[in-house]
CSV table of C-alpha atoms in Angstrom, one decimal:
chain,number,residue,atom,x,y,z
A,1,MET,CA,17.5,18.1,11.6
A,2,SER,CA,20.1,19.3,11.2
A,3,LYS,CA,22.5,18.2,8.1
A,4,SER,CA,26.3,19.1,9.0
A,5,PRO,CA,27.7,22.0,7.5
A,6,PRO,CA,31.5,23.3,7.5
A,7,PRO,CA,33.6,23.8,9.8
A,8,VAL,CA,33.0,27.1,12.1
A,9,GLY,CA,35.9,28.7,15.1
A,10,ILE,CA,36.2,30.8,17.6
A,11,ILE,CA,38.6,32.8,18.9
A,12,ASP,CA,37.6,34.0,22.7
A,13,ILE,CA,40.3,35.8,23.8
A,14,GLY,CA,38.9,36.4,27.9
A,15,SER,CA,40.9,37.8,30.5
A,16,ASN,CA,41.9,34.2,31.6
A,17,SER,CA,43.0,33.2,28.7
A,18,VAL,CA,42.7,33.2,25.0
A,19,ARG,CA,41.5,30.0,23.4
A,20,PHE,CA,40.9,28.4,20.0
A,21,VAL,CA,37.8,25.9,19.6
A,22,ALA,CA,37.0,24.5,16.0
A,23,PHE,CA,33.4,23.1,16.0
A,24,ALA,CA,31.9,20.0,13.6
A,25,GLY,CA,29.5,18.0,13.4
A,26,SER,CA,24.8,19.3,13.7
A,27,GLN,CA,24.5,22.3,13.7
A,28,ARG,CA,22.3,21.8,16.9
A,29,VAL,CA,24.2,20.0,19.1
A,30,PRO,CA,28.5,20.7,17.8
A,31,SER,CA,31.6,18.4,18.6
A,32,THR,CA,35.0,19.7,18.9
A,33,LEU,CA,36.6,19.5,16.5
A,34,PHE,CA,40.5,21.5,17.8
A,35,ASN,CA,39.9,23.0,21.3
A,36,GLU,CA,43.9,25.2,23.2
A,37,LYS,CA,44.1,28.0,25.4
A,38,VAL,CA,46.5,30.1,26.5
A,39,ALA,CA,46.8,31.1,29.9
A,40,ALA,CA,47.8,34.4,28.8
A,41,GLY,CA,46.2,36.5,31.2
A,42,LEU,CA,45.4,39.4,29.7
A,43,GLY,CA,42.9,41.0,32.6
A,44,ARG,CA,45.0,40.1,35.9
A,45,GLU,CA,47.3,43.4,37.1
A,46,LEU,CA,43.2,44.9,35.3
A,47,ALA,CA,42.2,46.0,38.7
A,48,THR,CA,45.7,47.0,40.4
A,49,THR,CA,47.1,49.4,37.3
A,50,GLY,CA,43.8,49.2,34.0
A,51,ARG,CA,46.7,47.5,32.3
A,52,LEU,CA,47.1,44.7,30.2
A,53,PRO,CA,50.5,43.7,31.4
A,54,GLU,CA,53.1,44.0,28.2
A,55,LYS,CA,53.6,40.4,28.0
A,56,ALA,CA,50.5,38.7,28.7
A,57,MET,CA,50.3,41.3,25.3
A,58,GLU,CA,52.8,39.7,23.6
A,59,GLN,CA,51.7,36.0,25.1
A,60,ALA,CA,48.2,36.7,23.3
A,61,VAL,CA,49.1,37.8,20.6
A,62,ALA,CA,51.9,34.9,19.4
A,63,ALA,CA,48.4,32.8,20.0
A,64,LEU,CA,46.3,34.3,17.7
A,65,ALA,CA,49.0,33.9,15.1
A,66,ARG,CA,49.5,30.4,16.3
A,67,PHE,CA,45.6,29.6,15.7
A,68,ARG,CA,45.4,32.0,12.7
A,69,LEU,CA,47.4,29.3,11.0
A,70,LEU,CA,45.7,26.5,12.3
A,71,ALA,CA,41.9,28.7,11.2
A,72,LYS,CA,43.6,28.1,7.6
A,73,GLU,CA,44.4,24.8,7.4
A,74,VAL,CA,41.4,22.9,9.5
A,75,LYS,CA,39.1,24.7,6.4
A,76,LEU,CA,36.6,26.8,9.0
A,77,LYS,CA,34.2,28.1,7.4
A,78,THR,CA,33.7,30.9,9.5
A,79,LEU,CA,35.9,32.1,12.2
A,80,HIS,CA,34.7,34.6,15.0
A,81,VAL,CA,37.0,36.5,17.4
A,82,VAL,CA,35.1,37.6,20.0
A,83,ALA,CA,36.9,40.3,23.4
A,84,THR,CA,35.9,40.7,26.0
A,85,ALA,CA,36.0,42.2,29.6
A,86,ALA,CA,40.1,42.4,29.9
A,87,VAL,CA,40.4,44.2,26.7
A,88,ARG,CA,36.9,46.2,26.5
A,89,ASP,CA,37.6,47.9,29.4
A,90,ALA,CA,42.2,48.4,29.9
A,91,GLU,CA,43.5,51.5,29.1
A,92,ASN,CA,45.2,49.4,25.7
A,93,GLY,CA,43.1,47.5,25.5
A,94,GLU,CA,43.6,49.6,22.1
A,95,ASP,CA,47.5,48.0,21.4
A,96,PHE,CA,46.4,44.8,22.2
A,97,LEU,CA,43.9,45.2,18.8
A,98,LYS,CA,46.7,46.8,16.8
A,99,ALA,CA,49.0,44.2,17.9
A,100,ALA,CA,46.2,41.9,17.6
A,101,ARG,CA,45.6,42.2,13.5
A,102,LYS,CA,49.1,43.0,12.4
A,103,ALA,CA,49.4,39.1,13.3
A,104,GLY,CA,46.6,39.4,11.5
A,105,ILE,CA,43.6,38.5,13.0
A,106,ASP,CA,40.5,40.9,14.2
A,107,PRO,CA,39.0,41.1,17.0
A,108,GLN,CA,35.3,41.3,17.9
A,109,VAL,CA,35.1,43.7,21.6
A,110,ILE,CA,32.0,43.0,23.1
A,111,SER,CA,30.4,44.6,24.9
A,112,GLY,CA,28.4,43.6,28.9
A,113,GLU,CA,25.1,43.1,28.1
A,114,GLU,CA,26.0,41.4,24.8
A,115,GLU,CA,28.7,38.6,26.3
A,116,ALA,CA,25.5,38.2,28.4
A,117,ARG,CA,23.2,38.1,26.5
A,118,LEU,CA,25.4,35.3,24.7
A,119,SER,CA,26.6,33.4,27.6
A,120,ALA,CA,22.4,33.1,28.5
A,121,LEU,CA,21.8,31.8,25.1
A,122,GLY,CA,24.4,29.3,25.3
A,123,VAL,CA,22.4,28.2,28.6
A,124,ILE,CA,19.7,28.2,26.8
A,125,SER,CA,21.2,25.9,24.1
A,126,ALA,CA,22.7,23.7,26.0
A,127,ILE,CA,18.5,23.7,27.8
A,128,PRO,CA,16.4,24.2,26.3
A,129,GLY,CA,12.9,25.9,28.8
A,130,ALA,CA,16.2,27.2,30.8
A,131,ARG,CA,13.7,29.6,33.8
A,132,GLY,CA,16.0,31.1,36.2
A,133,VAL,CA,19.2,33.8,36.3
A,134,VAL,CA,22.7,33.2,34.5
A,135,ALA,CA,26.4,33.8,36.0
A,136,ASP,CA,29.3,33.6,33.7
A,137,LEU,CA,31.4,34.3,35.9
A,138,GLY,CA,35.1,34.6,34.0
A,139,GLY,CA,38.3,36.6,34.4
A,140,GLY,CA,37.2,40.5,34.9
A,141,SER,CA,33.5,40.0,34.7
A,142,LEU,CA,31.0,38.7,36.1
A,143,GLU,CA,27.3,38.9,33.2
A,144,LEU,CA,23.6,37.9,35.0
A,145,THR,CA,20.8,37.4,33.0
A,146,PRO,CA,17.4,36.4,33.2
A,147,VAL,CA,15.8,33.6,31.0
A,148,VAL,CA,12.3,32.5,31.3
A,149,ASP,CA,10.9,29.8,28.9
A,150,GLY,CA,13.9,29.8,26.9
A,151,LYS,CA,14.4,32.9,25.9
A,152,PRO,CA,16.7,36.0,27.6
A,153,GLY,CA,16.5,38.6,29.3
A,154,GLN,CA,18.4,42.0,29.7
A,155,GLY,CA,21.9,41.4,31.1
A,156,ILE,CA,24.5,43.6,33.0
A,157,SER,CA,28.5,43.2,33.5
A,158,LEU,CA,29.2,43.8,36.6
A,159,PRO,CA,33.2,44.0,37.2
A,160,LEU,CA,33.3,41.1,39.8
A,161,GLY,CA,35.2,39.0,37.8
A,162,VAL,CA,37.4,36.5,39.3
A,163,LEU,CA,40.7,37.4,39.0
A,164,ARG,CA,39.6,40.9,39.8
A,165,LEU,CA,38.1,39.6,43.3
A,166,GLY,CA,41.5,37.8,43.9
A,167,SER,CA,41.9,34.4,46.7
A,168,ASP,CA,40.2,36.6,49.7
A,169,ALA,CA,37.2,37.7,48.3
A,170,SER,CA,35.0,39.1,50.6
A,171,ALA,CA,30.9,37.2,49.8
A,172,LYS,CA,29.7,40.3,52.1
A,173,ALA,CA,30.8,42.9,50.2
A,174,ILE,CA,29.4,41.0,46.4
A,175,ALA,CA,26.1,40.9,47.3
A,176,ALA,CA,26.1,44.5,48.6
A,177,MET,CA,28.1,45.6,45.7
A,178,LEU,CA,24.3,43.4,44.1
A,179,ARG,CA,21.8,44.3,46.3
A,180,LYS,CA,23.1,47.8,44.3
A,181,ASN,CA,23.0,47.0,41.1
A,182,LEU,CA,20.6,44.4,40.0
A,183,PRO,CA,17.5,45.3,38.4
A,184,PRO,CA,14.2,44.4,39.2
A,185,ALA,CA,14.0,41.7,36.8
A,186,ILE,CA,16.3,40.1,37.8
A,187,LEU,CA,16.8,40.1,41.5
A,188,SER,CA,12.5,38.3,40.9
A,189,ALA,CA,14.1,35.8,37.9
A,190,GLY,CA,16.6,34.0,40.4
A,191,ALA,CA,13.4,33.7,43.6
A,192,GLU,CA,13.0,29.9,44.0
A,193,ARG,CA,14.2,29.2,40.2
A,194,THR,CA,17.6,27.6,38.7
A,195,LEU,CA,21.0,30.2,38.6
A,196,TYR,CA,23.0,28.4,35.5
A,197,LEU,CA,26.6,27.9,36.6
A,198,VAL,CA,28.9,28.9,33.6
A,199,GLY,CA,32.5,30.2,33.1
A,200,GLY,CA,35.5,27.8,34.2
A,201,SER,CA,35.6,28.4,38.4
A,202,PHE,CA,32.5,28.0,38.6
A,203,ARG,CA,32.7,24.5,36.9
A,204,ALA,CA,35.8,23.5,38.5
A,205,PHE,CA,34.3,24.8,41.5
A,206,VAL,CA,31.9,22.1,40.5
A,207,GLN,CA,34.7,19.5,39.7
A,208,LEU,CA,35.3,19.9,43.5
A,209,ASP,CA,32.1,18.8,44.6
A,210,GLN,CA,32.3,16.3,43.1
A,211,GLN,CA,35.3,15.6,43.7
A,212,GLU,CA,34.8,15.9,47.4
A,213,ALA,CA,31.4,13.7,47.8
A,214,ALA,CA,32.8,10.8,45.7
A,215,PHE,CA,30.6,12.0,42.5
A,216,PRO,CA,29.6,8.3,41.1
A,217,LEU,CA,30.6,10.9,37.3
A,218,ARG,CA,32.4,13.1,37.3
A,219,ILE,CA,30.2,15.4,33.9
A,220,VAL,CA,30.1,18.9,34.9
A,221,HIS,CA,27.2,19.8,32.4
A,222,GLY,CA,23.5,19.2,34.2
A,223,HIS,CA,25.6,18.8,37.8
A,224,SER,CA,23.3,20.8,40.9
A,225,VAL,CA,24.8,22.4,44.5
A,226,ASP,CA,22.0,23.6,47.3
A,227,GLN,CA,22.7,26.9,48.7
A,228,VAL,CA,23.9,25.0,51.6
A,229,ARG,CA,26.3,23.0,50.2
A,230,ALA,CA,28.2,25.7,48.5
A,231,ARG,CA,29.1,27.7,52.4
A,232,GLU,CA,30.0,24.4,53.5
A,233,LEU,CA,32.3,23.9,50.0
A,234,ARG,CA,32.9,27.5,51.2
A,235,GLN,CA,34.5,27.2,53.7
A,236,LEU,CA,36.2,24.0,52.6
A,237,VAL,CA,38.2,26.1,50.6
A,238,ARG,CA,38.6,29.6,52.8
A,239,GLY,CA,40.3,26.8,54.9
A,240,MET,CA,42.8,25.4,52.2
A,241,THR,CA,45.6,26.6,50.5
A,242,PRO,CA,45.5,26.7,46.4
A,243,GLU,CA,48.8,24.5,46.2
A,244,GLU,CA,46.2,22.7,48.7
A,245,ILE,CA,43.6,22.3,45.9
A,246,LYS,CA,45.4,21.9,43.2
A,247,ARG,CA,47.1,18.9,45.1
A,248,ARG,CA,43.9,17.4,47.0
A,249,TYR,CA,41.9,17.6,43.9
A,250,GLY,CA,43.8,17.3,40.5
A,251,LEU,CA,42.8,21.5,39.6
A,252,SER,CA,44.6,23.6,37.6
A,253,ALA,CA,47.1,25.6,38.9
A,254,THR,CA,44.9,28.3,37.8
A,255,ARG,CA,41.3,27.2,38.5
A,256,SER,CA,42.6,26.4,42.1
A,257,GLN,CA,43.9,29.9,43.5
A,258,THR,CA,40.5,31.2,41.7
A,259,LEU,CA,38.2,29.2,43.6
A,260,GLY,CA,38.5,31.4,46.3
A,261,ALA,CA,36.5,33.6,44.2
A,262,ALA,CA,34.9,31.3,43.1
A,263,SER,CA,33.4,30.4,45.8
A,264,ALA,CA,32.6,34.2,47.2
A,265,VAL,CA,30.9,35.2,44.5
A,266,LEU,CA,28.4,32.2,44.6
A,267,GLU,CA,27.4,32.7,48.2
A,268,ALA,CA,26.5,35.9,46.9
A,269,LEU,CA,24.6,34.7,45.1
A,270,PHE,CA,23.1,32.9,46.4
A,271,LYS,CA,22.3,35.3,49.3
A,272,VAL,CA,20.8,37.5,47.5
A,273,LEU,CA,18.4,36.0,44.8
A,274,GLU,CA,17.9,33.1,46.2
A,275,PRO,CA,17.8,30.8,43.7
A,276,ALA,CA,16.0,27.0,44.9
A,277,ARG,CA,20.0,25.2,43.3
A,278,ALA,CA,22.3,26.4,41.7
A,279,VAL,CA,23.0,24.1,38.3
A,280,ALA,CA,26.1,24.2,36.3
A,281,SER,CA,26.0,24.4,32.5
A,282,ALA,CA,29.5,23.3,29.9
A,283,TYR,CA,28.0,25.8,27.5
A,284,GLY,CA,28.2,29.8,27.6
A,285,LEU,CA,29.1,32.1,25.5
A,286,ARG,CA,30.8,30.3,22.5
A,287,GLU,CA,27.7,28.1,22.4
A,288,GLY,CA,25.8,30.4,22.1
A,289,LEU,CA,27.7,32.1,19.0
A,290,LEU,CA,27.2,29.1,17.0
A,291,TYR,CA,23.8,29.0,18.4
A,292,ASP,CA,22.5,33.1,17.2
A,293,HIS,CA,23.7,31.9,14.3
A,294,LEU,CA,20.8,29.0,13.9
A,295,SER,CA,17.8,29.6,12.0
A,296,PRO,CA,14.8,29.7,14.4
A,297,ASP,CA,13.9,25.7,12.9
A,298,ILE,CA,17.5,24.6,14.1
A,299,GLN,CA,17.8,26.4,17.3
A,300,SER,CA,14.1,24.5,17.8
A,301,GLU,CA,15.3,20.8,18.3
A,302,ASP,CA,16.3,19.6,21.1
A,303,PRO,CA,20.0,19.2,22.0
A,304,LEU,CA,19.9,15.8,23.5
A,305,LEU,CA,17.9,14.1,20.3
A,306,ALA,CA,20.0,16.0,17.4
A,307,ALA,CA,22.6,14.1,19.4
A,308,THR,CA,21.9,11.0,20.1
A,309,LEU,CA,20.9,11.2,16.3
A,310,GLU,CA,23.7,11.9,14.6
A,311,ALA,CA,26.1,9.4,17.0
A,312,GLY,CA,23.6,6.7,16.0
A,313,GLU,CA,23.9,7.5,11.9
A,314,LYS,CA,27.6,7.6,12.3
A,315,LEU,CA,28.2,5.1,14.5
A,316,GLY,CA,25.0,2.2,13.0
A,317,ARG,CA,25.6,-0.9,11.2
A,318,PHE,CA,22.7,0.3,8.7
A,319,GLY,CA,22.1,4.2,9.8
A,320,ASP,CA,20.2,5.2,12.4
A,321,HIS,CA,16.8,3.8,13.0
A,322,GLY,CA,15.7,4.7,16.5
A,323,ALA,CA,12.8,6.7,15.5
A,324,GLU,CA,11.5,3.7,14.3
A,325,LEU,CA,12.9,1.3,17.0
A,326,ASP,CA,11.3,3.9,19.4
A,327,ARG,CA,7.9,3.9,17.7
A,328,TRP,CA,7.8,-0.1,17.5
A,329,ILE,CA,8.6,-0.6,21.4
A,330,ALA,CA,5.8,2.6,22.2
A,331,PRO,CA,3.0,0.2,22.9
A,332,LEU,CA,4.4,-1.6,25.0
A,333,PHE,CA,4.8,1.7,27.2
A,334,PRO,CA,1.5,3.2,27.6
A,335,ASP,CA,2.4,5.0,30.6
A,336,ASP,CA,5.1,7.2,30.5
A,337,ASP,CA,5.4,10.5,30.7
A,338,LYS,CA,6.8,13.3,28.4
A,339,ALA,CA,10.4,13.1,29.9
A,340,ALA,CA,10.7,9.4,30.2
A,341,ARG,CA,9.4,9.2,25.9
A,342,ARG,CA,12.1,11.2,25.4
A,343,LEU,CA,15.3,9.2,27.6
A,344,ARG,CA,13.0,6.6,25.5
A,345,LEU,CA,14.4,7.4,22.4
A,346,ALA,CA,17.4,9.1,23.0
A,347,ALA,CA,18.6,5.4,23.9
A,348,CYS,CA,16.8,4.3,20.9
A,349,LEU,CA,18.4,6.4,18.7
A,350,LEU,CA,21.8,4.5,20.1
A,351,ALA,CA,20.1,1.6,19.8
A,352,ASP,CA,23.0,0.1,17.5
A,353,VAL,CA,26.5,2.0,18.4
A,354,ALA,CA,28.0,-0.8,20.3
A,355,TRP,CA,28.1,-3.1,17.1
A,356,GLU,CA,31.7,-2.9,16.0
A,357,ALA,CA,33.0,-4.1,19.8
A,358,HIS,CA,34.4,-7.2,20.8
A,359,PRO,CA,31.1,-9.0,21.8
A,360,ASP,CA,32.1,-9.3,25.7
A,361,PHE,CA,32.1,-5.7,24.9
A,362,ARG,CA,29.7,-4.6,24.2
A,363,ALA,CA,27.8,-4.0,27.2
A,364,LEU,CA,30.5,-2.2,28.3
A,365,TRP,CA,31.9,0.2,25.5
A,366,ALA,CA,27.1,1.0,24.8
A,367,VAL,CA,27.3,2.5,28.4
A,368,ASP,CA,30.3,4.2,27.9
A,369,MET,CA,28.7,6.0,25.3
A,370,GLY,CA,24.7,6.1,26.6
A,371,VAL,CA,26.7,7.6,30.4
A,372,HIS,CA,29.9,9.4,29.2
A,373,GLY,CA,28.3,11.3,25.6
A,374,ASN,CA,29.2,14.7,24.7
A,375,TRP,CA,25.6,15.5,26.1
A,376,VAL,CA,23.7,17.9,26.6
A,377,GLY,CA,19.7,18.8,27.8
A,378,ILE,CA,20.0,15.8,30.5
A,379,ASN,CA,21.6,15.6,34.2
A,380,ALA,CA,22.7,12.7,36.0
A,381,GLU,CA,19.9,11.1,36.8
A,382,GLY,CA,19.0,10.8,32.4
A,383,ARG,CA,22.7,9.6,31.6
A,384,THR,CA,22.6,6.8,34.0
A,385,VAL,CA,18.9,5.8,33.0
A,386,ILE,CA,20.2,5.5,29.3
A,387,GLY,CA,23.2,3.9,30.4
A,388,ARG,CA,20.9,1.3,31.9
A,389,THR,CA,18.7,0.5,29.0
A,390,LEU,CA,21.9,0.2,26.8
A,391,TRP,CA,22.6,-2.6,29.0
A,392,SER,CA,20.4,-4.7,28.1
A,393,ALA,CA,19.9,-4.1,25.2
A,394,PHE,CA,23.0,-5.3,24.6
A,395,GLY,CA,22.7,-8.3,26.8
A,396,GLY,CA,24.2,-6.7,29.7
A,397,ASP,CA,25.3,-10.0,31.7
A,398,GLY,CA,25.8,-8.9,35.7
A,399,PRO,CA,24.0,-6.3,37.7
A,400,PHE,CA,23.9,-3.1,36.3
A,401,ASP,CA,27.1,-0.8,38.0
A,402,GLY,CA,25.9,-0.4,41.3
A,403,ARG,CA,27.6,3.2,41.5
A,404,LEU,CA,25.1,5.0,39.3
A,405,ALA,CA,22.0,2.8,40.3
A,406,ASP,CA,22.2,4.6,43.5
A,407,LEU,CA,21.9,7.8,41.1
A,408,VAL,CA,18.4,6.4,40.4
A,409,GLU,CA,15.8,4.6,42.0
A,410,GLN,CA,15.5,1.0,41.9
A,411,ARG,CA,11.4,1.5,39.7
A,412,VAL,CA,12.8,3.5,37.3
A,413,LEU,CA,16.4,1.4,36.8
A,414,GLU,CA,14.0,-1.8,36.2
A,415,HIS,CA,11.2,-0.1,34.2
A,416,ALA,CA,14.9,1.7,32.0
A,417,GLY,CA,15.9,-2.5,31.7
A,418,GLN,CA,12.3,-3.3,30.0
A,419,TRP,CA,12.8,-0.4,27.7
A,420,GLY,CA,16.9,-2.3,27.1
A,421,ALA,CA,14.8,-5.8,27.1
A,422,ALA,CA,12.4,-4.6,24.3
A,423,ILE,CA,14.8,-2.7,22.5
A,424,ARG,CA,17.2,-6.4,22.1
A,425,LEU,CA,13.9,-8.1,20.3
A,426,ALA,CA,13.1,-5.3,17.6
A,427,GLN,CA,17.0,-5.3,17.7
A,428,ARG,CA,17.1,-9.6,16.9
A,429,LEU,CA,13.8,-9.7,14.8
A,430,SER,CA,14.9,-7.5,12.4
A,431,GLY,CA,18.2,-8.0,12.2
A,432,GLY,CA,19.5,-4.9,13.2
A,433,THR,CA,17.1,-3.3,9.5
A,434,GLU,CA,14.4,-0.6,9.7
A,435,LYS,CA,11.9,-2.7,6.9
A,436,LEU,CA,11.0,-5.7,8.9
A,437,LEU,CA,10.1,-3.3,12.2
A,438,GLU,CA,7.0,-1.8,9.8
A,439,ARG,CA,5.8,-4.9,8.8
A,440,THR,CA,5.9,-6.4,12.5
A,441,SER,CA,4.1,-4.7,15.5
A,442,VAL,CA,4.3,-5.5,19.5
A,443,ARG,CA,1.8,-4.8,22.3
A,444,LEU,CA,0.1,-5.9,25.7
A,445,GLU,CA,-2.7,-7.7,25.7
A,446,GLU,CA,-4.7,-8.9,28.5
A,447,GLY,CA,-1.5,-9.9,30.4
A,448,GLU,CA,0.5,-10.8,27.0
A,449,VAL,CA,3.1,-9.5,25.1
A,450,VAL,CA,2.0,-9.6,21.4
A,451,LEU,CA,4.2,-10.1,18.9
A,452,SER,CA,2.5,-9.4,15.4
A,453,LEU,CA,3.1,-10.3,12.2
A,454,THR,CA,1.9,-11.9,8.1
A,455,ARG,CA,2.5,-15.8,7.6
A,456,LYS,CA,4.9,-14.2,5.0
A,457,ASP,CA,7.7,-12.9,7.7
A,458,ARG,CA,7.3,-16.4,9.5
A,459,ALA,CA,10.8,-17.9,10.0
A,460,ILE,CA,11.8,-15.1,11.1
A,461,TYR,CA,10.5,-15.8,15.0
A,462,SER,CA,13.8,-18.2,15.4
A,463,ASP,CA,14.3,-20.0,18.5
A,464,VAL,CA,16.1,-16.9,19.4
A,465,THR,CA,13.8,-14.2,18.8
A,466,ALA,CA,11.0,-16.4,21.4
A,467,ARG,CA,14.0,-16.4,23.7
A,468,ARG,CA,14.8,-12.5,23.9
A,469,HIS,CA,10.4,-13.0,23.9
A,470,ARG,CA,9.5,-14.8,26.5
A,471,GLN,CA,13.0,-12.9,28.5
A,472,LEU,CA,11.2,-9.5,27.8
A,473,ALA,CA,7.5,-10.5,28.5
A,474,ALA,CA,9.1,-12.0,32.0
A,475,LEU,CA,10.3,-8.3,32.7
A,476,MET,CA,7.7,-7.4,32.2
A,477,GLY,CA,5.0,-9.5,34.3
A,478,TYR,CA,3.5,-11.5,31.5
A,479,SER,CA,3.4,-14.1,29.1
A,480,ALA,CA,5.2,-14.2,25.2
A,481,ARG,CA,2.5,-14.6,22.6
A,482,VAL,CA,2.5,-14.9,19.0
A,483,GLU,CA,0.3,-14.0,16.5
A,484,GLU,CA,-0.1,-14.4,12.6
A,485,SER,CA,-1.6,-12.3,9.9
């Protein structure tokens, strides 16, 4: 896995806002060191005047001056500054660029096609093996890019941003424009596959769905919406004012005002591309820009495992030994498929993250980390499986969170509980260290969970260890046996 480099930063000058993000930690899945946006609204008059408003430019340039000073104090290794549709398309875009340069910032104005490519790379970074169409909805434009097996195709940028469309946007008119302009590669990539949603307005739409449905896990990334549900939410939005949406669902005033346009665009995309579902991505252009600068070896890392490894290394007592934990318990679960083995390894990488918490609350702390951690490459069901595993691994008292449990089949939750019990046995046996695990082993044999150790190490098998051995065996429907060599 990759080492942590010095922090890097991105200033994204968009049609809605100017945002500065500093990233640190793992190169593959960087953590946010600092994140601030200024809702300057550079593109709010683009559809009517073709220009950037003077007041918006002043506000944006002031934000850039602040961000330049912050970037210096944070000691960034690199600062990328990109400007998108509003600056790209405005008659007075060059005036804004001159003012930005006077403030010490020299933005790179990227083309619509490049914006589409970077947004697609962001999705690929978060969802390896993505297959379908990436839709990045901003204030000034909509970028659509086909993706197949983790690689972006030729994208397109259309003037269908939420600020240009307005709250009374027509899904029918948008669909007609899409049919007229989309190339065959994008039209064919959408059918029966996935539409990946990028951008603040789409994320607000997903948040609306989660709140309206009382979804138990309010994490946007990985949340899916089908065509029927999208249409229902579109009708809901059309029946409310932005003020009512803001008051009822707690969305920002800006996002409440753009939900009408976002829901119209999504309805049109469902009509034209006919995807099986739409899935929200937390990653977009900024993360795609970082991903684009990584070596192929780092790009190929699994984002979930890279992030859980980093967390385990930072929070574990003796550094991370999650891979050894997974190797140790693996013989007990020979029927786990590739997807299950991946989640099992992620849980093992997090198996020591709560040791500093109060003993009575370690299980809750661990579950919170597993379920609400800053992970990508995973959906709500996967988060729940990791949380259920850690609940058992840290000796959770009583039943697992019922609302989360409803997201996953009972048999899967029970299997995750067995993973957790196996981890708990391994941690107690070894004292949370790696060497003792390397000298012992566990396996299934004719209705028994057999723990093998040397006579030299026999003393590590205490009464407490034996109890956990028996508990694990009982959960799996077996008896427990110790074997010495």
